[in-house]
């Protein structure tokens, strides 16, 4: 079975500052990892996904994530936060059962 | 291009009432899922259907039933609603491959009083 743990339920950053959201995974098979974003009162939208082709994955809206097998991590970063990045972010993993398992989520607040 | 469509968007039920949440996708996906979202708990899988004609329990199936009506539609039924089922429910679909993402509907906000 696979699972993910997101460290920090809430992150507050200043506009223009680095955004760093942490995700660690546990999987008995090579994992497929995803980051989703949820804006208020909306469904989840894919930011990016890791599929073993490259360890550094670039996604939409300037986000990227780095897969580190030695650390079992898949942290999400954005060099410069924008007010529109305020949302909830979810890390997710799937394995050979095709089911997605989600972390508890991290809410990002951006200060002007 | 509708993607995943859920109905209704909002619902208030009294304890003991029943209702069915509807979900349809137009992306020819084999797999469909029902999740519930509660504060601080992320999304938890209720039921999923790997392909037409099959359904399996997820993490939190108690109190729910599902029907995979055809390849497009996957409904979730609450037979006797309880206040603990107050939540936001999301339907999702994906192609049946490990490296493919799931696409989500807009959610149904359910309150049981």
XYZ file of C-alpha atoms in Angstrom:
225
model
C 0.000 0.000 0.000
C 1.120 3.519 -0.628
C 0.640 6.730 1.334
C 1.865 10.300 1.531
C 2.476 12.645 4.427
C 2.368 16.391 4.014
C 4.375 18.307 6.583
C 2.616 21.442 7.721
C -1.099 22.011 7.427
C -0.676 25.727 6.852
C 2.037 27.809 5.197
C 2.078 31.602 5.109
C 4.415 33.422 2.715
C 4.931 36.981 1.563
C 4.216 37.864 -2.027
C 7.431 37.313 -4.006
C 8.875 34.842 -1.482
C 9.691 31.188 -2.031
C 6.889 28.689 -1.600
C 7.973 25.285 -0.278
C 5.456 22.541 0.434
C 6.739 19.231 1.779
C 5.550 15.752 0.872
C 7.021 12.398 1.834
C 5.768 9.139 0.405
C 5.687 5.516 1.374
C 5.310 2.931 -1.340
C 6.288 -0.679 -1.847
C 6.467 -0.190 -5.600
C 7.921 2.634 -7.691
C 5.493 5.431 -6.956
C 3.604 7.711 -9.237
C 3.332 11.049 -7.466
C 1.090 14.030 -8.061
C 0.474 17.508 -6.744
C -3.018 18.966 -6.981
C -4.308 22.431 -6.158
C -7.773 23.311 -4.904
C -9.046 26.866 -5.056
C -11.943 27.815 -2.767
C -15.209 26.049 -3.577
C -13.708 24.246 -6.541
C -12.576 20.762 -7.453
C -8.965 19.617 -7.613
C -6.741 20.569 -10.506
C -3.496 18.819 -11.424
C -0.365 20.919 -10.908
C 2.193 18.329 -11.943
C 3.028 14.640 -11.854
C 6.122 12.478 -11.516
C 6.270 9.508 -13.823
C 9.995 8.503 -13.579
C 11.053 10.242 -16.812
C 12.829 13.031 -14.889
C 13.388 13.775 -11.207
C 12.653 17.487 -11.590
C 9.127 18.023 -12.788
C 7.749 21.329 -13.987
C 4.074 22.069 -13.685
C 1.602 24.827 -14.304
C 1.692 28.324 -12.785
C 5.465 28.233 -12.209
C 5.468 25.309 -9.772
C 7.976 22.494 -9.833
C 8.723 19.435 -7.724
C 11.790 17.285 -7.249
C 11.603 13.535 -6.708
C 14.266 12.310 -4.274
C 14.207 8.564 -3.838
C 16.860 8.596 -1.095
C 14.669 10.904 0.989
C 11.318 9.461 -0.205
C 10.256 13.033 -0.880
C 8.459 14.993 -3.560
C 8.496 18.589 -2.356
C 6.714 21.338 -4.289
C 8.309 24.742 -4.831
C 7.666 28.056 -6.529
C 10.410 30.683 -6.518
C 8.131 33.710 -6.179
C 4.672 33.558 -4.651
C 1.774 35.418 -6.177
C -1.492 36.348 -4.504
C -3.274 33.948 -6.855
C -1.322 31.022 -5.336
C -3.468 31.150 -2.208
C -5.168 27.749 -2.191
C -4.991 24.282 -0.684
C -2.395 21.901 -2.086
C -2.525 18.137 -1.988
C 0.177 15.567 -2.587
C -1.032 12.193 -3.866
C 0.441 8.805 -4.750
C -0.766 5.873 -6.808
C 0.603 2.382 -7.083
C -0.188 -0.829 -8.846
C -3.802 -0.754 -7.649
C -4.419 2.478 -9.623
C -5.970 4.195 -6.602
C -4.920 7.678 -5.593
C -4.102 8.239 -1.921
C -3.990 11.853 -0.760
C -2.164 13.692 1.954
C -4.046 15.856 4.439
C -3.388 19.017 2.459
C -1.479 22.266 3.024
C -3.247 25.608 2.934
C -1.141 28.415 1.481
C -1.774 32.017 2.471
C 0.024 34.786 0.590
C 0.619 38.089 2.387
C 0.791 41.304 0.438
C -15.787 19.657 -22.988
C -17.523 18.987 -19.663
C -15.049 16.531 -18.067
C -16.557 15.218 -14.811
C -20.011 16.477 -13.890
C -21.540 16.010 -10.453
C -25.077 16.707 -9.321
C -26.319 18.219 -7.113
C -23.836 20.910 -6.016
C -25.465 21.423 -2.632
C -27.816 19.297 -0.539
C -29.249 19.400 2.958
C -30.669 16.168 4.341
C -32.327 15.243 7.579
C -30.905 12.341 9.556
C -32.256 9.093 8.165
C -33.101 10.399 4.717
C -31.602 8.832 1.635
C -30.170 10.354 -1.494
C -28.062 9.571 -4.531
C -25.166 11.660 -5.790
C -24.741 11.471 -9.533
C -21.501 11.578 -11.488
C -20.823 11.387 -15.210
C -17.635 11.704 -17.241
C -17.192 12.236 -20.943
C -13.503 11.324 -21.266
C -14.012 7.599 -21.947
C -12.177 6.752 -18.728
C -12.295 3.255 -17.336
C -11.802 4.114 -13.672
C -14.056 6.241 -11.492
C -13.849 7.209 -7.833
C -15.816 8.751 -5.003
C -13.942 10.708 -2.333
C -15.037 12.685 0.670
C -13.163 15.736 1.872
C -13.162 16.782 5.508
C -11.070 19.554 7.109
C -7.592 18.390 8.038
C -8.097 14.913 6.584
C -7.487 15.423 2.895
C -9.498 13.294 0.531
C -10.468 9.824 1.576
C -11.570 7.195 -0.895
C -15.075 5.859 -0.347
C -15.494 3.524 -3.314
C -13.928 3.116 -6.680
C -14.678 1.342 -9.904
C -11.685 0.119 -11.875
C -13.803 -0.587 -14.927
C -17.414 -0.914 -15.991
C -19.113 -3.639 -14.008
C -16.721 -3.647 -11.045
C -16.719 -1.745 -7.758
C -14.508 -1.964 -4.698
C -14.441 -0.451 -1.230
C -12.004 2.268 -0.346
C -10.941 3.586 3.063
C -14.341 4.728 4.340
C -17.164 2.742 2.678
C -19.495 2.313 5.654
C -22.884 3.920 5.120
C -22.491 4.200 1.350
C -23.304 2.165 -1.722
C -22.309 2.712 -5.332
C -23.470 1.760 -8.787
C -21.407 1.833 -11.961
C -24.342 2.266 -14.273
C -22.256 2.238 -17.453
C -18.826 3.450 -18.487
C -19.830 7.102 -18.108
C -21.786 7.100 -14.860
C -20.934 6.254 -11.251
C -23.435 7.059 -8.522
C -23.040 7.185 -4.744
C -26.004 6.418 -2.498
C -26.542 7.237 1.141
C -29.298 4.923 2.374
C -29.803 6.499 5.783
C -27.885 9.730 6.177
C -26.086 10.517 9.431
C -24.542 13.806 10.635
C -21.093 12.161 10.321
C -21.663 12.084 6.578
C -21.680 15.858 6.401
C -18.829 16.500 3.992
C -17.837 17.588 0.512
C -18.004 14.723 -1.949
C -15.901 14.542 -5.076
C -16.206 12.250 -8.019
C -13.154 11.611 -10.170
C -12.188 9.585 -13.200
C -8.963 8.381 -14.781
C -7.650 6.162 -17.500
C -6.612 2.829 -16.059
C -2.871 3.462 -16.016
C -0.626 4.162 -13.034
C 0.999 7.289 -14.393
C -2.189 9.063 -15.319
C -3.868 11.668 -13.246
C -7.443 11.730 -12.023
C -9.854 14.430 -13.145
C -12.244 15.789 -10.568
C -15.748 17.154 -10.556
C -16.676 20.382 -8.782
C -17.943 18.606 -5.680
C -21.198 18.204 -3.780
C -21.488 19.926 -0.433
C -23.735 17.753 1.739
C -25.056 18.737 5.141
C -26.935 16.241 7.294
C -28.918 17.790 10.134
